[in-house]
Amino acid sequence: MGGSVRVSRSRAIASPTRCKGKILWRLLLVGLVVLFGVIILGRVLAQNPVFTIDCASVNSSNSPGNSDSGYPSVSGDGRYVSFFSYASDLVSNDTNGRSDIFVRDRQTGQTSRISVDSSGNQANGDSIYSSITPDGRFVAFESSASNLVLGDTNGKQDILVHDRQTGQTTRVSVSSGGVQGNNSSEFPSMSSDGRFVVFASWASNLVPLDTNAKKDTFVHDRQTGQTSRVSVDSGGVEGNNNSYYASAISGDGNFVAFVSAASNLVAGDTNAVQDVFLHDRQTGQTSRVSVSTGGIQAGGESYDIAFSNDGRYVTFSSMAANLVPADTNGKQDVFVRDLQTAQTTRVSLSSDGIEGNGHSYAMSISDDGRHVAFYSVATNLVPGDTNNWNDVFAFDRQTGQLVRASTSSSGVEGTRQSLVTTGKAISGDGRFVVFESFASNLIPGDVNGGWDVFAARNVLAPDPPPPPPPPPPPSPSPSPSPTSPPPPISSPSILRFSPTTGGNSGTALLAVRGADFQTGATAKLVGNGVEIPAGAATTISSYNFSAYFDLTGKEAGSYKLVVTNPDGGQAVSPPDFVIVQGGKPQIWVDFVGPVKFRQPNPPRPFQYTIIVGNRGNSDAYGVPVWMILPKGTIFSPLYQAEPPSQPEGVEPIDFSSIPATVEVEDKLIVPLFLPIVPSGAVIALPCFLNASESTMIGQKFDIIVTAKPPLVTFSDAGALGRCCGEKTLKDGKIDELECGGAIANLALGFVPGRDCLREMLKTLDKLTLKAALVEIGRIQKGKMPGPMTLPSTLVSVVKLAAVCAGDVIPQAKLIATVT
């Protein structure tokens, strides 16, 4: 890590004691200067408030916790503090023996437990790192518990959000289809309204095409359920190395800052160290933040990021010595990058501008970017720092003043180290700094010998001015009869849409993301002197809009997407939709679920999810999906296909002809069918599987998917009559394509890939096909209500039909071990 020094945070588990009591007050004298052994009283900042410090890791009776607490996060006004604790006496009925997440209301004195399910039941695993929204309503946290939400079977650490107003707990480290992560997630942070949650994860199934086997940074939209990866370059290419540590998100959720060792996220990244990056979720642009004012890349590792609420300032720590002039201490320092002016400044300085003689770490920044809190082992940032431990400091970027926050009310420095949590340590208004400390002398009676959470008043942040008095009521005067003003015209906006390209050989379904869409809105593509109106549009919500466009024969080029509300409000897309020549669907498939397929008694279902996507530039119609399971497995779909109406010219599909399941030898074939997979779409099909008692260890769960429209369909009666007639069998005149197709159509319900099927059937000798026809002649034609068992002579024909799903067959396998 480039010679960086990281602080060990080992914790001693304390015995239950009553150690901490009242809140103490003192007046902070600023400017004490020690000169030739004489203490000279300097100027007193008369406008600064009184310094206070209180303990937050206490129960509702102000009794302290009986074990370690840490990783605090503070609300915008300093009222609420979330933290984790191993203590069992902060709330009643805490019997799980695990670390839990708590919130302390410093105004009412109430302490509540957050790491519970939606019914208030305690967790069966540890919960550690938390993040609280400015209003204190939502708390995101990481937990290894498996009982906080239904269906948590991954055995991994997940990210959850608890709503303190409704009591609901939800999991957010999931894919857009709701599939749980297949590896651990950590370090959550939230937008101001709690809608967007950013976190880091080792999971590879949260977004499609996650193939780098690295830790990535993701954002989950709790309103739409969409999960996206942000540790990518401006073209969406994934990073070639890990994205570490806690990431940060702006108050509106548009910008995400993260740390990554990847070298392919921006051009010119040649320093071979981890850097701080910024991803704009609206434009998709990724830029590097850990650079000097002149744009020079950092010469050392960078860590620990935090965001101001307005997204203008990013603060981070770095070992680099070339980010600001006169950086000669050879230590890790704290910097602030102004994204608006492109200025980089250092803030781990004394009030006289002296750089620290020790490392400085994890920091937080106030909403307006003025106040920065961090911790440091430097001994020269304030006078009288002789404890040789990490201390917590607050720096005022407006005045250049710095104060130490981890002291007692009388200004005595802590006897042990104090630390802050990256991005969570300072209130939005800058008035309060929260930290954890192993010191025993910050408040009287601290004898538990463990880590505690404290909230200190930052004296450099003034109290807000009192609200102005209300204006006097106006004098009564006669007024004309009120008239209702006309309703304002809506102002819809388009943030982004998908896909952004489409081939002029078919249709495209555009999913639009924006704001203020109205039911009945219309859409069109405008460009090259023409307008392409959309088919029937659907307004899913005020911020989601979808519409079909028939691009067949349209001129290639760039087009603007225009959405018009019924009241006349109109939005024009910032990016262009590009029509390209030709184009075809490109179907991909994935299959996720437990890798241990247990066989309990009695059997219970396990949830799996089939994921089908189309990365091509035209829509795919008639996409068959085969799911191949061990014989005896019970398949139960958790979805219901309600496809949109298909454009003119696309042959409708008769679902009634497709059987539910088909048994072939020792396998169970589930023929699914997707009427349409739009360009750029990802479709998740959750299902339940029950293992049979005879299921063997190591069975493979295969899904075979193809997009090879149009389908080859046969009339069973006519084909079988011609193929299975007595004269045909006697003469041996068999049409392989017609007969093989008839057999497969009876078994599977549909047969795609005429050319492939013709070639494959040629590999069968006439006697085998004749024997198959004899067998199929004995099967009564009709709709099959349940599983159909095929005679052994038909198995080879059906297998060939399945293989002929297309020239290239995307396939995904999951090997589940039966235990």
PDB file of C-alpha atoms in Angstrom, residues 334-446:
ATOM      1  CA  VAL A 334      -5.998  15.091   4.481  1.00  0.00           C
ATOM      2  CA  PHE A 335      -6.987  17.023   1.357  1.00  0.00           C
ATOM      3  CA  VAL A 336     -10.111  18.699  -0.039  1.00  0.00           C
ATOM      4  CA  ARG A 337     -10.832  18.835  -3.748  1.00  0.00           C
ATOM      5  CA  ASP A 338     -13.181  21.582  -4.983  1.00  0.00           C
ATOM      6  CA  LEU A 339     -14.867  20.033  -8.017  1.00  0.00           C
ATOM      7  CA  GLN A 340     -16.187  23.392  -9.156  1.00  0.00           C
ATOM      8  CA  THR A 341     -12.873  25.299  -9.206  1.00  0.00           C
ATOM      9  CA  ALA A 342     -10.603  22.225  -9.584  1.00  0.00           C
ATOM     10  CA  GLN A 343      -8.570  23.372  -6.569  1.00  0.00           C
ATOM     11  CA  THR A 344      -6.880  20.890  -4.208  1.00  0.00           C
ATOM     12  CA  THR A 345      -5.939  22.059  -0.697  1.00  0.00           C
ATOM     13  CA  ARG A 346      -4.541  20.407   2.419  1.00  0.00           C
ATOM     14  CA  VAL A 347      -6.449  20.665   5.718  1.00  0.00           C
ATOM     15  CA  SER A 348      -4.384  18.531   8.127  1.00  0.00           C
ATOM     16  CA  LEU A 349      -2.581  21.665   9.259  1.00  0.00           C
ATOM     17  CA  SER A 350      -2.247  23.615  12.470  1.00  0.00           C
ATOM     18  CA  SER A 351      -3.931  27.000  12.817  1.00  0.00           C
ATOM     19  CA  ASP A 352      -0.594  28.500  11.781  1.00  0.00           C
ATOM     20  CA  GLY A 353      -0.489  26.412   8.619  1.00  0.00           C
ATOM     21  CA  ILE A 354       2.159  23.973   9.869  1.00  0.00           C
ATOM     22  CA  GLU A 355       1.933  20.504   8.317  1.00  0.00           C
ATOM     23  CA  GLY A 356       1.487  17.556  10.667  1.00  0.00           C
ATOM     24  CA  ASN A 357       4.463  15.532  11.839  1.00  0.00           C
ATOM     25  CA  GLY A 358       2.385  12.329  11.880  1.00  0.00           C
ATOM     26  CA  HIS A 359      -0.158  10.585   9.700  1.00  0.00           C
ATOM     27  CA  SER A 360      -3.718  11.895   9.360  1.00  0.00           C
ATOM     28  CA  TYR A 361      -6.628   9.660   8.415  1.00  0.00           C
ATOM     29  CA  ALA A 362     -10.359   9.135   7.928  1.00  0.00           C
ATOM     30  CA  MET A 363     -12.266  12.354   7.552  1.00  0.00           C
ATOM     31  CA  SER A 364     -15.729  13.864   7.162  1.00  0.00           C
ATOM     32  CA  ILE A 365     -16.891  17.195   5.753  1.00  0.00           C
ATOM     33  CA  SER A 366     -19.847  19.438   6.542  1.00  0.00           C
ATOM     34  CA  ASP A 367     -22.658  20.064   4.054  1.00  0.00           C
ATOM     35  CA  ASP A 368     -21.188  23.364   2.876  1.00  0.00           C
ATOM     36  CA  GLY A 369     -17.622  22.054   2.763  1.00  0.00           C
ATOM     37  CA  ARG A 370     -16.391  24.499   5.411  1.00  0.00           C
ATOM     38  CA  HIS A 371     -15.620  22.147   8.317  1.00  0.00           C
ATOM     39  CA  VAL A 372     -13.553  18.960   8.097  1.00  0.00           C
ATOM     40  CA  ALA A 373     -13.119  16.426  10.898  1.00  0.00           C
ATOM     41  CA  PHE A 374     -10.294  13.867  10.889  1.00  0.00           C
ATOM     42  CA  TYR A 375      -8.024  12.011  13.255  1.00  0.00           C
ATOM     43  CA  SER A 376      -4.241  12.207  13.420  1.00  0.00           C
ATOM     44  CA  VAL A 377      -1.268  10.955  15.381  1.00  0.00           C
ATOM     45  CA  ALA A 378       0.569  14.235  14.720  1.00  0.00           C
ATOM     46  CA  THR A 379       1.687  16.031  17.875  1.00  0.00           C
ATOM     47  CA  ASN A 380       2.200  19.522  16.436  1.00  0.00           C
ATOM     48  CA  LEU A 381      -1.289  20.437  15.209  1.00  0.00           C
ATOM     49  CA  VAL A 382      -2.355  22.017  18.521  1.00  0.00           C
ATOM     50  CA  PRO A 383      -0.334  23.153  21.553  1.00  0.00           C
ATOM     51  CA  GLY A 384       0.031  20.692  24.419  1.00  0.00           C
ATOM     52  CA  ASP A 385      -0.442  17.501  22.411  1.00  0.00           C
ATOM     53  CA  THR A 386       1.732  15.116  24.425  1.00  0.00           C
ATOM     54  CA  ASN A 387      -0.322  11.909  24.622  1.00  0.00           C
ATOM     55  CA  ASN A 388       1.270  10.304  21.544  1.00  0.00           C
ATOM     56  CA  TRP A 389      -2.092   8.850  20.520  1.00  0.00           C
ATOM     57  CA  ASN A 390      -4.450   9.471  17.639  1.00  0.00           C
ATOM     58  CA  ASP A 391      -6.638  12.496  18.370  1.00  0.00           C
ATOM     59  CA  VAL A 392      -9.723  13.907  16.629  1.00  0.00           C
ATOM     60  CA  PHE A 393      -9.532  17.392  15.093  1.00  0.00           C
ATOM     61  CA  ALA A 394     -11.855  19.848  13.351  1.00  0.00           C
ATOM     62  CA  PHE A 395     -10.556  22.265  10.721  1.00  0.00           C
ATOM     63  CA  ASP A 396     -12.337  25.413   9.550  1.00  0.00           C
ATOM     64  CA  ARG A 397     -11.485  25.959   5.863  1.00  0.00           C
ATOM     65  CA  GLN A 398     -12.824  29.497   5.986  1.00  0.00           C
ATOM     66  CA  THR A 399     -10.701  30.796   8.869  1.00  0.00           C
ATOM     67  CA  GLY A 400      -7.839  28.269   8.774  1.00  0.00           C
ATOM     68  CA  GLN A 401      -8.366  27.495  12.470  1.00  0.00           C
ATOM     69  CA  LEU A 402      -8.021  23.974  13.889  1.00  0.00           C
ATOM     70  CA  VAL A 403      -9.184  22.608  17.259  1.00  0.00           C
ATOM     71  CA  ARG A 404      -8.911  19.250  18.992  1.00  0.00           C
ATOM     72  CA  ALA A 405     -12.295  17.656  19.748  1.00  0.00           C
ATOM     73  CA  SER A 406     -11.188  14.543  21.652  1.00  0.00           C
ATOM     74  CA  THR A 407     -10.587  16.233  25.000  1.00  0.00           C
ATOM     75  CA  SER A 408     -12.429  16.422  28.279  1.00  0.00           C
ATOM     76  CA  SER A 409     -14.693  19.366  29.033  1.00  0.00           C
ATOM     77  CA  SER A 410     -11.768  21.053  30.787  1.00  0.00           C
ATOM     78  CA  GLY A 411      -9.443  20.604  27.805  1.00  0.00           C
ATOM     79  CA  VAL A 412      -7.475  17.616  29.116  1.00  0.00           C
ATOM     80  CA  GLU A 413      -6.256  15.443  26.267  1.00  0.00           C
ATOM     81  CA  GLY A 414      -7.344  11.800  26.038  1.00  0.00           C
ATOM     82  CA  THR A 415      -5.257   9.120  27.681  1.00  0.00           C
ATOM     83  CA  ARG A 416      -5.724   6.730  24.742  1.00  0.00           C
ATOM     84  CA  GLN A 417      -6.494   7.006  21.050  1.00  0.00           C
ATOM     85  CA  SER A 418      -9.627   8.464  19.482  1.00  0.00           C
ATOM     86  CA  LEU A 419     -10.840   7.735  15.931  1.00  0.00           C
ATOM     87  CA  VAL A 420     -13.507   8.950  13.498  1.00  0.00           C
ATOM     88  CA  THR A 421     -15.456   7.027  10.877  1.00  0.00           C
ATOM     89  CA  THR A 422     -14.843   8.081   7.292  1.00  0.00           C
ATOM     90  CA  GLY A 423     -17.639  10.264   5.944  1.00  0.00           C
ATOM     91  CA  LYS A 424     -19.797  10.039   9.074  1.00  0.00           C
ATOM     92  CA  ALA A 425     -17.996  12.031  11.741  1.00  0.00           C
ATOM     93  CA  ILE A 426     -19.298  15.601  11.427  1.00  0.00           C
ATOM     94  CA  SER A 427     -22.878  16.847  11.359  1.00  0.00           C
ATOM     95  CA  GLY A 428     -24.144  18.547   8.250  1.00  0.00           C
ATOM     96  CA  ASP A 429     -24.087  21.953   9.931  1.00  0.00           C
ATOM     97  CA  GLY A 430     -20.563  21.300  11.214  1.00  0.00           C
ATOM     98  CA  ARG A 431     -21.502  21.836  14.865  1.00  0.00           C
ATOM     99  CA  PHE A 432     -20.928  18.312  16.180  1.00  0.00           C
ATOM    100  CA  VAL A 433     -18.117  15.803  15.785  1.00  0.00           C
ATOM    101  CA  VAL A 434     -18.767  12.189  16.737  1.00  0.00           C
ATOM    102  CA  PHE A 435     -15.959   9.741  17.385  1.00  0.00           C
ATOM    103  CA  GLU A 436     -15.007   6.589  19.241  1.00  0.00           C
ATOM    104  CA  SER A 437     -12.350   6.593  21.908  1.00  0.00           C
ATOM    105  CA  PHE A 438     -10.487   4.208  24.146  1.00  0.00           C
ATOM    106  CA  ALA A 439      -9.624   7.071  26.483  1.00  0.00           C
ATOM    107  CA  SER A 440     -10.992   6.837  30.015  1.00  0.00           C
ATOM    108  CA  ASN A 441     -10.751  10.503  30.998  1.00  0.00           C
ATOM    109  CA  LEU A 442     -12.994  12.344  28.536  1.00  0.00           C
ATOM    110  CA  ILE A 443     -15.873  12.287  31.012  1.00  0.00           C
ATOM    111  CA  PRO A 444     -15.783  11.475  34.741  1.00  0.00           C
ATOM    112  CA  GLY A 445     -16.290   7.890  35.879  1.00  0.00           C
ATOM    113  CA  ASP A 446     -15.201   6.153  32.677  1.00  0.00           C
TER     114      ASP A 446
END
